[in-house]
mmCIF file of C-alpha atoms and ligand atoms in Angstrom:
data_model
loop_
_atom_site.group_PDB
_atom_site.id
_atom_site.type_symbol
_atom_site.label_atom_id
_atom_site.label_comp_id
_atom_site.label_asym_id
_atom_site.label_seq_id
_atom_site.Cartn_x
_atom_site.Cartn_y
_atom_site.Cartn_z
ATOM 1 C CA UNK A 1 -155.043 108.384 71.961
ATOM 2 C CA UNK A 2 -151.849 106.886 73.042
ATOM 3 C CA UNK A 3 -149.827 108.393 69.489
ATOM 4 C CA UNK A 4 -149.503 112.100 69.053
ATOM 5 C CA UNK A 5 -150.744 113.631 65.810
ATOM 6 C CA UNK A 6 -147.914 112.507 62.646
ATOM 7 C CA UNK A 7 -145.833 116.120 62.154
ATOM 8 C CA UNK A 8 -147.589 117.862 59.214
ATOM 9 C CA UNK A 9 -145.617 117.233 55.696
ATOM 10 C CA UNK A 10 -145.242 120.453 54.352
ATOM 11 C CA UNK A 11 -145.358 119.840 50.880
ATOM 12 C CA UNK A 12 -149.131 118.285 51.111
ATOM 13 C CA UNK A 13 -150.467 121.520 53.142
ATOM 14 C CA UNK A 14 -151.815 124.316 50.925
ATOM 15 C CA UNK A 15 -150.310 127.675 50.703
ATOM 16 C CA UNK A 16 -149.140 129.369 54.022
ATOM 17 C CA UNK A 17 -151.468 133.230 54.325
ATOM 18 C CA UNK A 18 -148.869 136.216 55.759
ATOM 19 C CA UNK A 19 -149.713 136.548 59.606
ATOM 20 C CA UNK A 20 -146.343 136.928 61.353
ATOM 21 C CA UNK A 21 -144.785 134.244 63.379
ATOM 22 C CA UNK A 22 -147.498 131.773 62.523
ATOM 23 C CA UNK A 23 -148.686 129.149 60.640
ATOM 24 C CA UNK A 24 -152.162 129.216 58.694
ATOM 25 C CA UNK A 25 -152.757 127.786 55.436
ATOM 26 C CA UNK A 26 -155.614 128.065 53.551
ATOM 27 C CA UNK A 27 -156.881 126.568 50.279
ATOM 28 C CA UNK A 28 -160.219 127.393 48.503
ATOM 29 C CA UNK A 29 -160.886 125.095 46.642
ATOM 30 C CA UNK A 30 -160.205 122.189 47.957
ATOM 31 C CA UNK A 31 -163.364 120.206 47.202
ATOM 32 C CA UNK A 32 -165.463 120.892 44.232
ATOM 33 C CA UNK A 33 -168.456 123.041 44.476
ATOM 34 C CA UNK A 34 -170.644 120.073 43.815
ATOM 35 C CA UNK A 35 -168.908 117.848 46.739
ATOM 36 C CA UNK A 36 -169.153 120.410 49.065
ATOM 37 C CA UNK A 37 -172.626 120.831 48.368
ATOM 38 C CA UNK A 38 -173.237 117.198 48.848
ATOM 39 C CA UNK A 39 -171.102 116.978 51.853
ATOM 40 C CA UNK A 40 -173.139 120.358 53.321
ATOM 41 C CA UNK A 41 -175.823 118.481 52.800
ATOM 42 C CA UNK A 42 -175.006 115.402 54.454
ATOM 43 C CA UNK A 43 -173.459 117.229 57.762
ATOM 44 C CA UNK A 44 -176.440 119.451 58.034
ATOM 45 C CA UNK A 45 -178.935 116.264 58.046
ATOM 46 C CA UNK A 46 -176.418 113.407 60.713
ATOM 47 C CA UNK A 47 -175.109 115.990 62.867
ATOM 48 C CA UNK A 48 -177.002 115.796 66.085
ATOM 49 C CA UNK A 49 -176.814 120.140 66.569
ATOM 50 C CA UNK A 50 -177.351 120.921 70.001
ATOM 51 C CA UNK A 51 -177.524 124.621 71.008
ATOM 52 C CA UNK A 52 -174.252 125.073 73.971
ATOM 53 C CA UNK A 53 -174.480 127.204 76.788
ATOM 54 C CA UNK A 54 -171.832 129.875 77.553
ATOM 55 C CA UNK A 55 -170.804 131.208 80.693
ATOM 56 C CA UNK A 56 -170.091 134.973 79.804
ATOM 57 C CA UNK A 57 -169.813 137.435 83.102
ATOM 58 C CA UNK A 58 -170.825 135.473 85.337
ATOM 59 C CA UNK A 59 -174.206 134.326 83.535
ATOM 60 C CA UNK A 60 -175.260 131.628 80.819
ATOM 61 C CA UNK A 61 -176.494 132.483 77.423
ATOM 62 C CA UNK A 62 -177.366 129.893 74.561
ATOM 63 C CA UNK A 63 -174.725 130.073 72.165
ATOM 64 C CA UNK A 64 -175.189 132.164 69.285
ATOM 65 C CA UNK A 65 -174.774 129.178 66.627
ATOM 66 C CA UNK A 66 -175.479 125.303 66.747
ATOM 67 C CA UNK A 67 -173.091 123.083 67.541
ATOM 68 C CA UNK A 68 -171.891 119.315 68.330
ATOM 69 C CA UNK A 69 -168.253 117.807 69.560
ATOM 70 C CA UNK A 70 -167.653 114.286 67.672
ATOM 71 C CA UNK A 71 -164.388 112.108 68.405
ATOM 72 C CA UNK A 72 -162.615 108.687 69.081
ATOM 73 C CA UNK A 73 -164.254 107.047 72.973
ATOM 74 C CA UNK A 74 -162.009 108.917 75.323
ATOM 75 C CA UNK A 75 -161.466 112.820 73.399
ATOM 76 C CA UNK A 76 -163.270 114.894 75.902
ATOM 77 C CA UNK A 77 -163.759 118.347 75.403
ATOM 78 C CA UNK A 78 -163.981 121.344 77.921
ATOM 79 C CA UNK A 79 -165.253 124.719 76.351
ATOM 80 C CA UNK A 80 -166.470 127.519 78.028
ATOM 81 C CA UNK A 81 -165.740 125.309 81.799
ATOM 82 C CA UNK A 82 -168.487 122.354 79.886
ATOM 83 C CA UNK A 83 -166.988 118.974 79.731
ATOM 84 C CA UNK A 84 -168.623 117.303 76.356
ATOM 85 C CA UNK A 85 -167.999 113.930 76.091
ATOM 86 C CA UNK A 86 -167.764 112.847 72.551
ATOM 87 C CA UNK A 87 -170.763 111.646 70.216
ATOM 88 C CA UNK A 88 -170.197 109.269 67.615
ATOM 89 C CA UNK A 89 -168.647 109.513 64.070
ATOM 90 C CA UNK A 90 -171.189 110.115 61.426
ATOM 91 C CA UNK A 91 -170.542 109.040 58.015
ATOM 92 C CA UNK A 92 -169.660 112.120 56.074
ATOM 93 C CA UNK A 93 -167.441 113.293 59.201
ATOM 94 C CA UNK A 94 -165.495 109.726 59.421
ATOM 95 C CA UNK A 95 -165.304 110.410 55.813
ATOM 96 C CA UNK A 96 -164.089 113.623 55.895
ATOM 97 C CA UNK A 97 -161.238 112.373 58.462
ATOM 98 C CA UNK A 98 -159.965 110.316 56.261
ATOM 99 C CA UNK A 99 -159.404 112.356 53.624
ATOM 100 C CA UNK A 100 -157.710 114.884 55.514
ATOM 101 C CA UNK A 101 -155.339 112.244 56.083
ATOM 102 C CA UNK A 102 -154.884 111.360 53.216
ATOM 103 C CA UNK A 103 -154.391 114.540 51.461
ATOM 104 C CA UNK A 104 -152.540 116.715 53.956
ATOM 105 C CA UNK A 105 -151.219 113.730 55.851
ATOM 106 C CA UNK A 106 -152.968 115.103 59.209
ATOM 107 C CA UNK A 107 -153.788 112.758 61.836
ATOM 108 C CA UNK A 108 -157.186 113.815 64.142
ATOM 109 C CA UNK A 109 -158.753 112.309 66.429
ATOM 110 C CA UNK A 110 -161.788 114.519 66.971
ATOM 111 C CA UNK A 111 -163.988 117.558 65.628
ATOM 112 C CA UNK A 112 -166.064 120.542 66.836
ATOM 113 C CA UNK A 113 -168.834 120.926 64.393
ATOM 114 C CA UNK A 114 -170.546 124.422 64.300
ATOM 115 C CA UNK A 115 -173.880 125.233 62.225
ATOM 116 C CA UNK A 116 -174.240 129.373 61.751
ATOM 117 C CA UNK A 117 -177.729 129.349 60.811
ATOM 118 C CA UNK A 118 -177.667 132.808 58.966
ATOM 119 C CA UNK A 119 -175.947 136.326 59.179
ATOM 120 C CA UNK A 120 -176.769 136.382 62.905
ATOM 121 C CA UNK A 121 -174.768 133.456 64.086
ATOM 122 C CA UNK A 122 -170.859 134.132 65.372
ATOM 123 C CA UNK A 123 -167.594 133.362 67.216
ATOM 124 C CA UNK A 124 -166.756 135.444 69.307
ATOM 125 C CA UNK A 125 -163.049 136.597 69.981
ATOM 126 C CA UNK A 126 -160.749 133.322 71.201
ATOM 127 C CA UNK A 127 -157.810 131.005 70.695
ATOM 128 C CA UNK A 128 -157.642 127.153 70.789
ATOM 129 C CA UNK A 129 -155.589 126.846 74.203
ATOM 130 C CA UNK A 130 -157.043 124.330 75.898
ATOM 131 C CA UNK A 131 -154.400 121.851 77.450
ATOM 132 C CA UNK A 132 -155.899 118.598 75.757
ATOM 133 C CA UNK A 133 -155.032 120.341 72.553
ATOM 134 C CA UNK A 134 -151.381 120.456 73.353
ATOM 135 C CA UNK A 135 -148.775 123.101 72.915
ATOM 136 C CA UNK A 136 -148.488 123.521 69.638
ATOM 137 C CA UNK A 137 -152.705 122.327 68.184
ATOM 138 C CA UNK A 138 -152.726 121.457 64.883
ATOM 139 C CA UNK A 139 -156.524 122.695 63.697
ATOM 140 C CA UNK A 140 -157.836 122.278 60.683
ATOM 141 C CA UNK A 141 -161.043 124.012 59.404
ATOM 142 C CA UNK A 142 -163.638 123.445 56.838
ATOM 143 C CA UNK A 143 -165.915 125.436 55.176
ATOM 144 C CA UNK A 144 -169.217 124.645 53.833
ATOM 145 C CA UNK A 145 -172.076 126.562 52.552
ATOM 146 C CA UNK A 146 -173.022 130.606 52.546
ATOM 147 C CA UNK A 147 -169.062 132.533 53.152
ATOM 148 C CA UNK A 148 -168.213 134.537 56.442
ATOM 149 C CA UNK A 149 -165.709 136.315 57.006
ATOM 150 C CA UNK A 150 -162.740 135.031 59.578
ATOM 151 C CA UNK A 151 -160.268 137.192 61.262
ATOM 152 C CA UNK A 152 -157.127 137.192 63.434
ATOM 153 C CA UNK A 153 -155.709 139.108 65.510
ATOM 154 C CA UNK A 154 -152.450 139.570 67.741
ATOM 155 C CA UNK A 155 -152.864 138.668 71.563
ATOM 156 C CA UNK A 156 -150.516 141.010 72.094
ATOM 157 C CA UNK A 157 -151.563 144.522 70.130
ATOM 158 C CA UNK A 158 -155.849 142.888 70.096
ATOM 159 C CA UNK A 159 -155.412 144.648 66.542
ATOM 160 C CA UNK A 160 -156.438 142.758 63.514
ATOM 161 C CA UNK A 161 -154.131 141.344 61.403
ATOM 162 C CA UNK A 162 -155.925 139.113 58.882
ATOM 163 C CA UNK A 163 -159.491 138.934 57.724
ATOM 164 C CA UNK A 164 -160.352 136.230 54.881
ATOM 165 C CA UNK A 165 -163.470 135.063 53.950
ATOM 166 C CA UNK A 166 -163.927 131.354 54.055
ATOM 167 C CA UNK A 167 -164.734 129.547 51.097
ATOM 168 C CA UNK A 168 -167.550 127.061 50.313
ATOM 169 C CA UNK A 169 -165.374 123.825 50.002
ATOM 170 C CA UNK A 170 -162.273 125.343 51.346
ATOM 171 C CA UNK A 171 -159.532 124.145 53.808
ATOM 172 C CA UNK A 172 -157.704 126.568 56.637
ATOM 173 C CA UNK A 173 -155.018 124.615 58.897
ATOM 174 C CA UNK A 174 -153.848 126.406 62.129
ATOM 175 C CA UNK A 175 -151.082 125.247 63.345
ATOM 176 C CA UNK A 176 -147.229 125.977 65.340
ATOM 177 C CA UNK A 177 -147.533 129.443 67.418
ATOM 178 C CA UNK A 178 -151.396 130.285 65.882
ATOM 179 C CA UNK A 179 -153.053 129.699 68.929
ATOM 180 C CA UNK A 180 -150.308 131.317 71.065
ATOM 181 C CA UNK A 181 -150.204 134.788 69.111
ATOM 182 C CA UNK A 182 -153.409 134.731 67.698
ATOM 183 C CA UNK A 183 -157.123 134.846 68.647
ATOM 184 C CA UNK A 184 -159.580 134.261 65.626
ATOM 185 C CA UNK A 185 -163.086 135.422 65.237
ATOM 186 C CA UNK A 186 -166.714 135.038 62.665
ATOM 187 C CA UNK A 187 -167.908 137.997 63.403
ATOM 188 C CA UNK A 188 -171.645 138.793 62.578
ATOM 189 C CA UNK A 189 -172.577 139.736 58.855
ATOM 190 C CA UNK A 190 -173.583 142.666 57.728
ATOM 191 C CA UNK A 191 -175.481 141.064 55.068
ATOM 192 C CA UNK A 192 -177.703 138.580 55.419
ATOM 193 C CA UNK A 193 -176.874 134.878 54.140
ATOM 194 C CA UNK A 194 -177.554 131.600 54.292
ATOM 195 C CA UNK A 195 -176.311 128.667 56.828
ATOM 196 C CA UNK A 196 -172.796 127.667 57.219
ATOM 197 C CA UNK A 197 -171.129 124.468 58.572
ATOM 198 C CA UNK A 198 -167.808 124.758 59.496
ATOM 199 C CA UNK A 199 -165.456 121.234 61.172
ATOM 200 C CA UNK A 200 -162.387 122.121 63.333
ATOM 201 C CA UNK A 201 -160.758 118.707 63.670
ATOM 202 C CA UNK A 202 -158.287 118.812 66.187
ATOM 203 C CA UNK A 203 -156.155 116.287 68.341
ATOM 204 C CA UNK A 204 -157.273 115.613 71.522
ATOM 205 C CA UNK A 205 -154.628 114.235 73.645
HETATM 206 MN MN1 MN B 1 -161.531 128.410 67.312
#
């Protein structure tokens, strides 16, 4: 907790997509369709999924998705005014740390995992701006199982700006003025799928 995240090498980070004045990378591929079915596998069957309440005008509604904050003792998370206190490290996700260290040279000290059971499931609207996160978050997502579609838009014109879908196996890092310019989204498919895990591992500080 006490060292801030290592400054992102450049050179290791996949290819930087065109949204203006940030920084978002994104790389399909990055683990093998067979890995990622392995590792889909293995994240679906440790991660404890517990269904979150929101607070949304005034009233609470179960989340529509399942979901479960993991990190180092001491990363505490507040989302939607809920303080989660971090559950342990599972295999596949201590794992998974470690090679996102050692291939993009990212250093995190915790994740938000979130289970979209089929086309139903979503994000709605938001950016990553909580203070623990710092000023400048470095997030980075990945993508397992059925593809959604994931979109950004300006904070300033609420038009959207990009819209990618996210890869089985793939890799998206959010990172400099993202979270400040941008809100991102999973909206609701219009055709139905199957379930999808996606890991945000972030730095708590
Ligand atoms: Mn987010």
């Amino acid at each position: 907790m006490r060292h801030p995240p290592t400054p992102s090498a450049a050179k290791c980070l996949p290819e930087r997509l065109p949204l203006e004045g940030a920084d978002v990378r994104y790389r399909a591929d990055t683990y093998s369709p067979s890995r990622a079915d392995a590792l889909f596998d293995a994240l679906h069957r440790e991660i404890p999924w517990e269904q979150h309440r929101l607070r949304l005008f005034g009233r609470e509604i179960p989340a529509p998705r399942l979901s479960c904050w993991i990190g180092d003792a001491g990363a505490a998370y507040t989302y939607s005014r809920v303080r989660f206190e971090p559950r342990a490290w599972t295999p596949a996700l201590a794992s998974l740390r470690e090679d996102l260290a050692g291939r993009f040279g990212l250093r995190l000290n915790s994740v938000l995992a979130n289970l979209y059971r089929d086309e139903r499931d979503s994000m709605g609207w938001h950016n990553d701006g909580e203070p623990e996160l710092g000023a400048e978050p470095v997030i980075a997502s990945l993508s397992f199982g059925a593809e959604r579609r994931f979109r950004f838009r300006s904070r300033a014109m609420k038009r959207v700006s990009l819209a990618i879908p996210l890869a089985h196996g793939s890799v998206l890092v959010m990172q400099g003025a993202t979270q400040r310019l941008y809100q991102h989204d999973l909206p609701k498919s219009a055709a139905p799928c199957g379930a999808r895990i996606n890991l945000t591992f972030r730095w708590i500080y």
